[in-house]
Amino acid sequence: GRRLPAGARGIPPTEERRQVLQELRSVILRKTPDGGVREMRVVRINFHCNQACDFCFVSRQLPPPEEALIEQELVDAARVGASLAISGGEPTINARLPEYIARAIELGITDLELQTNAVKMSDRAYAASLAAAGLPLAFVSLHGTTAATSDRVTAAPGTFGKTVEGIRNLLREGVAIRANFVVCGYNAAEFPGLPDFVDRELRSIPGARLQVNFSFVAPSSNVPRDVALVPRFSQVAWALEKALARSEALGLPLVGFDSQCGVPPCFLPERIRSSAFPEDLPEEELQAFAGSFRKSEVCAKCSFTRRCYGVRAGYAEMYGTEELRPI
């Protein structure tokens, strides 16, 4: 079930092209205050990465999409008024990243983020070039609070310090940061210490705008069904509770619970359910991802059932859905 390594050969050209087009863009739908629906788009400007996390669902062996395809995606996102995340692989590998950011801003996309591991931003000049292009927010992978744990998760020794320095440089350049910690079997024990790490190492930068984002490892077609990597929710709930308590004590926002990489609301404290799941998901969203998630019979009785995706199909294949309970 493991992915081919980056650059691996052997995928027929027609299948490779199909995968590129399939993974180039992701669309998530959310309701707007006026009752409408807004698109949240992710556009992958390349698929290769300078890290190799086991829980990454991107096909890192794929070649990058053509510049014309990326331009088309930017224009289309602007046309429909979508929010946009420029992603990868690791998008800083694409030399044209500053141009794509500037182009998105030029097209009128103001709700824009860059999904990155920030390793390249350890070069202050490069971080400055992204800020100068207009980047308002970086969603940065920070999967540990120590180099040893980060190295275990990313399989890229030596990059932890660069990521931390990259975050600092982006903050120094006025870019807001959402530090994304994907909780898995390798790093769950360090999650409770993340708010203090962020507060100590990053928040002291003048003008720093910071949030912490919680994600849970999502077993998909590219992610191995390995119990060491993918624990049960119930096995790591303690870490989430402690991290949440520390973030609240520090006044540091902890977000991400309602995303496709979050956890069902029945695993969350009541005070988080009410704020993180304020309204139903659009019907089109639930239908589009019905094949990727599973619910149990009791979910039909839950007051949050239309606000919740359920659990990933891969998770249900590993552990079933017995942990779910109605609210």
Coordinates of C-alpha atoms in Angstrom, one line a residue:
G1 CA 0.0 0.0 0.0
R2 CA 3.0 2.4 0.0
R3 CA 3.5 4.9 -2.7
L4 CA 6.2 4.7 -5.3
P5 CA 9.1 6.9 -4.4
A6 CA 9.4 10.3 -6.0
G7 CA 10.7 10.0 -9.5
A8 CA 9.8 6.3 -9.9
R9 CA 9.2 5.0 -13.4
G10 CA 6.7 2.5 -14.6
I11 CA 3.4 4.4 -14.7
P12 CA 1.9 4.4 -18.3
P13 CA 1.8 7.9 -19.7
T14 CA -2.0 7.9 -20.1
E15 CA -2.5 6.9 -16.5
E16 CA 0.1 9.4 -15.3
R17 CA -1.7 12.2 -17.2
R18 CA -5.1 11.1 -15.7
Q19 CA -3.6 11.2 -12.2
V20 CA -2.1 14.7 -12.8
L21 CA -5.5 16.1 -13.8
Q22 CA -7.2 14.3 -11.0
E23 CA -4.9 15.6 -8.3
L24 CA -4.3 19.0 -9.7
R25 CA -7.3 20.5 -8.1
S26 CA -9.4 19.8 -5.0
V27 CA -12.7 21.5 -4.2
I28 CA -14.3 21.8 -0.8
L29 CA -17.7 23.5 -0.4
R30 CA -18.9 25.6 2.6
K31 CA -22.0 27.6 3.3
T32 CA -21.9 31.4 3.3
P33 CA -23.8 33.6 5.9
D34 CA -26.4 34.5 3.2
G35 CA -27.2 30.8 2.6
G36 CA -25.1 30.4 -0.5
V37 CA -22.2 28.1 -1.2
R38 CA -18.6 29.1 -1.5
E39 CA -15.8 27.0 -3.0
M40 CA -12.5 26.5 -1.3
R41 CA -10.0 25.3 -3.8
V42 CA -6.6 23.6 -3.5
V43 CA -4.3 23.8 -6.6
R44 CA -1.2 21.7 -6.7
I45 CA 1.5 23.4 -8.8
N46 CA 3.8 20.4 -8.5
F47 CA 3.8 17.0 -6.8
H48 CA 7.4 16.3 -5.8
C49 CA 8.5 17.1 -2.2
N50 CA 11.7 17.6 -0.2
Q51 CA 10.1 15.5 2.6
A52 CA 8.5 12.1 2.6
C53 CA 5.8 11.8 5.3
D54 CA 4.1 8.4 5.3
F55 CA 0.7 10.0 5.8
C56 CA 1.0 12.2 2.7
F57 CA -1.8 11.3 0.2
V58 CA -0.3 13.2 -2.7
S59 CA 1.3 11.1 -5.5
R60 CA 4.7 12.5 -5.3
Q61 CA 6.1 10.6 -8.3
L62 CA 3.9 12.6 -10.7
P63 CA 5.4 15.2 -13.0
P64 CA 4.3 18.9 -12.5
P65 CA 1.3 20.2 -14.4
E66 CA 2.0 22.5 -17.3
E67 CA 2.1 26.3 -16.6
A68 CA -1.0 26.8 -18.8
L69 CA -3.0 24.4 -16.6
I70 CA -2.0 26.3 -13.5
E71 CA -2.9 29.6 -15.1
Q72 CA -6.3 28.2 -16.1
E73 CA -6.9 27.1 -12.5
L74 CA -6.0 30.5 -11.1
V75 CA -8.3 32.3 -13.5
D76 CA -11.1 29.9 -12.8
A77 CA -10.8 30.2 -9.1
A78 CA -11.0 34.0 -9.4
R79 CA -14.0 33.7 -11.7
V80 CA -16.1 31.8 -9.2
G81 CA -14.9 33.8 -6.2
A82 CA -13.2 30.8 -4.5
S83 CA -10.7 30.9 -1.7
L84 CA -7.4 29.4 -2.9
A85 CA -4.7 27.3 -1.4
I86 CA -1.5 26.9 -3.5
S87 CA -0.1 23.5 -2.6
G88 CA 2.0 20.5 -3.8
G89 CA 3.9 18.2 -3.1
E90 CA 6.1 21.1 -1.8
P91 CA 5.2 24.2 -3.9
T92 CA 8.4 26.0 -3.2
I93 CA 10.1 23.4 -5.5
N94 CA 8.3 25.2 -8.3
A95 CA 10.5 28.2 -9.3
R96 CA 7.5 30.1 -10.4
L97 CA 5.7 30.1 -7.1
P98 CA 6.2 33.9 -6.4
E99 CA 4.7 34.6 -9.8
Y100 CA 1.7 32.4 -9.2
I101 CA 1.1 34.1 -5.9
A102 CA 1.3 37.5 -7.5
R103 CA -0.9 36.3 -10.4
A104 CA -3.6 35.1 -7.9
I105 CA -3.5 38.5 -6.1
E106 CA -3.7 40.3 -9.5
L107 CA -6.8 38.3 -10.4
G108 CA -8.5 39.5 -7.2
I109 CA -8.1 36.4 -5.0
T110 CA -7.7 37.8 -1.5
D111 CA -8.5 34.6 0.5
L112 CA -5.2 33.0 -0.4
E113 CA -2.9 30.6 1.5
L114 CA 0.3 28.7 0.7
Q115 CA 0.5 25.1 1.9
T116 CA 4.2 24.4 2.6
N117 CA 6.8 22.9 4.9
A118 CA 8.6 26.3 4.9
V119 CA 12.0 24.6 4.6
K120 CA 13.0 26.9 1.7
M121 CA 11.8 30.0 3.7
S122 CA 14.8 29.4 6.0
D123 CA 16.4 31.7 3.4
R124 CA 15.1 35.1 4.5
A125 CA 15.4 36.6 1.0
Y126 CA 13.1 33.9 -0.4
A127 CA 10.5 34.4 2.4
A128 CA 10.7 38.1 1.6
S129 CA 10.0 37.4 -2.1
L130 CA 6.8 35.6 -1.3
A131 CA 5.6 38.3 1.0
A132 CA 6.4 40.9 -1.7
A133 CA 4.3 38.9 -4.1
G134 CA 1.4 39.4 -1.7
L135 CA 1.2 36.2 0.3
P136 CA -1.1 36.8 3.3
L137 CA -1.1 33.3 4.9
A138 CA 1.1 30.2 5.1
F139 CA -0.3 26.9 6.2
V140 CA 2.9 25.3 7.4
S141 CA 3.5 21.6 8.2
L142 CA 5.0 21.3 11.7
H143 CA 4.7 17.7 12.7
G144 CA 6.8 17.7 15.9
T145 CA 8.3 19.8 18.6
T146 CA 11.7 18.1 18.4
A147 CA 14.0 17.3 15.5
A148 CA 13.9 13.6 16.4
T149 CA 10.1 13.3 16.1
S150 CA 10.0 15.6 13.0
D151 CA 12.7 13.5 11.3
R152 CA 10.6 10.3 12.1
V153 CA 7.5 11.8 10.6
T154 CA 9.0 13.6 7.5
A155 CA 11.8 11.1 6.8
A156 CA 13.9 14.2 6.0
P157 CA 16.6 14.6 8.7
G158 CA 17.9 18.2 9.1
T159 CA 14.7 19.9 7.9
F160 CA 13.1 20.6 11.3
G161 CA 15.3 23.5 12.2
K162 CA 14.8 24.9 8.7
T163 CA 11.0 24.7 9.0
V164 CA 11.1 26.6 12.3
E165 CA 13.4 29.2 10.9
G166 CA 11.3 29.4 7.8
I167 CA 8.2 30.1 9.9
R168 CA 10.1 32.8 11.8
N169 CA 11.2 34.5 8.5
L170 CA 7.6 34.5 7.2
L171 CA 6.4 36.0 10.4
R172 CA 9.1 38.6 10.2
E173 CA 7.9 39.5 6.7
G174 CA 4.3 40.0 8.0
V175 CA 2.9 36.7 6.7
A176 CA 0.3 35.0 9.0
I177 CA 1.0 31.4 10.0
R178 CA -1.2 28.5 10.6
A179 CA 1.0 25.7 11.9
N180 CA -0.4 22.4 10.9
F181 CA 0.3 19.3 13.2
V182 CA -0.9 16.0 11.7
V183 CA -1.4 13.8 14.7
C184 CA -0.3 10.2 14.0
G185 CA 1.2 7.3 15.9
Y186 CA 4.7 8.7 15.5
N187 CA 4.1 12.1 17.1
A188 CA 0.9 12.1 19.2
A189 CA 2.9 12.3 22.5
E190 CA 4.4 15.7 21.4
F191 CA 1.1 17.3 20.4
P192 CA 0.2 18.5 24.0
G193 CA 3.5 20.4 24.0
L194 CA 2.9 22.1 20.6
P195 CA 1.1 25.2 22.0
D196 CA 4.0 25.9 24.4
F197 CA 6.5 25.4 21.6
V198 CA 4.7 27.8 19.3
D199 CA 4.3 30.3 22.1
R200 CA 8.0 30.1 23.1
E201 CA 9.7 29.8 19.7
L202 CA 7.4 31.8 17.4
R203 CA 5.1 34.1 19.2
S204 CA 7.8 36.4 20.5
I205 CA 8.4 37.8 17.0
P206 CA 6.9 41.3 16.9
G207 CA 3.5 41.4 15.1
A208 CA 3.3 37.6 14.8
R209 CA -0.1 36.3 13.7
L210 CA -0.3 32.6 14.6
Q211 CA -2.8 29.8 14.8
V212 CA -2.3 26.1 15.4
N213 CA -4.2 23.7 13.1
F214 CA -5.1 20.2 14.2
S215 CA -5.2 17.4 11.6
F216 CA -5.5 13.6 12.0
V217 CA -3.7 11.2 9.8
A218 CA -6.0 10.2 7.0
P219 CA -5.6 6.7 5.6
S220 CA -6.3 6.9 1.9
S221 CA -5.2 5.0 -1.2
N222 CA -1.6 6.4 -0.9
V223 CA -1.3 5.9 2.9
P224 CA -0.4 2.5 4.4
R225 CA -2.9 0.9 6.8
D226 CA -0.2 0.7 9.5
V227 CA -1.5 0.7 13.0
A228 CA 1.8 2.3 14.1
L229 CA 1.1 5.2 11.8
V230 CA -2.7 5.4 12.1
P231 CA -3.9 5.0 15.7
R232 CA -7.5 4.8 16.8
F233 CA -9.1 8.2 17.7
S234 CA -9.6 7.0 21.2
Q235 CA -5.9 6.3 21.6
V236 CA -4.9 9.9 20.9
A237 CA -7.9 11.8 22.3
W238 CA -5.9 12.5 25.5
A239 CA -3.3 14.4 23.5
L240 CA -5.9 16.5 21.7
E241 CA -7.6 17.3 25.1
K242 CA -4.3 18.4 26.6
A243 CA -3.2 20.4 23.6
L244 CA -6.6 22.2 23.6
A245 CA -6.3 23.0 27.2
R246 CA -2.8 24.5 26.8
S247 CA -3.8 26.5 23.7
E248 CA -6.8 28.0 25.6
A249 CA -4.6 28.8 28.5
L250 CA -2.2 30.6 26.3
G251 CA -4.8 32.3 24.2
L252 CA -3.5 30.6 21.1
P253 CA -6.2 29.6 18.5
L254 CA -6.4 25.9 17.8
V255 CA -8.5 25.2 14.7
G256 CA -9.1 22.6 12.0
F257 CA -11.5 20.3 13.7
D258 CA -14.2 20.7 11.0
S259 CA -11.9 19.9 8.1
Q260 CA -11.8 16.6 6.2
C261 CA -8.6 16.0 8.1
G262 CA -10.3 16.7 11.5
V263 CA -12.2 14.3 13.7
P264 CA -15.9 13.7 14.1
P265 CA -17.6 16.1 16.6
C266 CA -18.4 13.2 18.9
F267 CA -14.7 13.0 19.8
L268 CA -14.6 16.7 20.8
P269 CA -15.6 18.6 24.0
E270 CA -19.0 20.3 23.8
R271 CA -17.4 23.8 23.8
I272 CA -15.5 22.9 20.6
R273 CA -18.4 21.3 18.8
S274 CA -20.6 24.3 19.1
S275 CA -18.0 26.7 17.6
A276 CA -16.2 24.4 15.2
F277 CA -19.3 22.9 13.6
P278 CA -21.7 25.8 13.5
E279 CA -23.9 24.8 10.5
D280 CA -24.7 21.9 8.1
L281 CA -22.3 21.1 5.3
P282 CA -23.7 21.8 1.8
E283 CA -25.6 18.8 0.4
E284 CA -23.3 18.9 -2.7
E285 CA -20.3 18.5 -0.4
L286 CA -21.7 15.5 1.5
Q287 CA -22.6 13.8 -1.8
A288 CA -19.2 14.5 -3.5
F289 CA -17.3 12.8 -0.7
A290 CA -19.8 10.1 0.3
G291 CA -17.5 7.4 -1.1
S292 CA -14.5 8.6 0.9
F293 CA -16.0 8.6 4.3
R294 CA -18.1 6.2 6.4
K295 CA -20.7 6.6 9.2
S296 CA -22.2 4.1 11.6
E297 CA -25.9 3.4 12.0
V298 CA -26.1 5.5 15.1
C299 CA -24.9 8.5 13.2
A300 CA -28.4 8.9 11.7
K301 CA -29.6 9.8 15.3
C302 CA -26.9 12.4 15.8
S303 CA -27.8 16.1 15.8
F304 CA -24.4 16.8 14.0
T305 CA -24.8 14.2 11.3
R306 CA -25.2 16.8 8.5
R307 CA -22.2 18.8 9.9
C308 CA -19.9 15.9 9.9
Y309 CA -18.2 13.8 7.2
G310 CA -17.8 10.7 9.4
V311 CA -14.5 8.8 9.4
R312 CA -12.3 8.1 6.5
A313 CA -13.1 4.9 4.6
G314 CA -9.6 3.7 5.2
Y315 CA -10.0 4.3 8.9
A316 CA -13.3 2.4 8.9
E317 CA -11.6 -0.5 7.1
M318 CA -8.9 -0.6 9.8
Y319 CA -11.0 -0.1 12.9
G320 CA -14.7 0.0 12.0
T321 CA -17.1 2.7 13.2
E322 CA -18.0 1.5 16.7
E323 CA -16.2 4.4 18.3
L324 CA -18.8 6.8 16.8
R325 CA -21.7 7.9 19.0
P326 CA -24.7 10.2 18.5
I327 CA -24.8 13.6 20.1

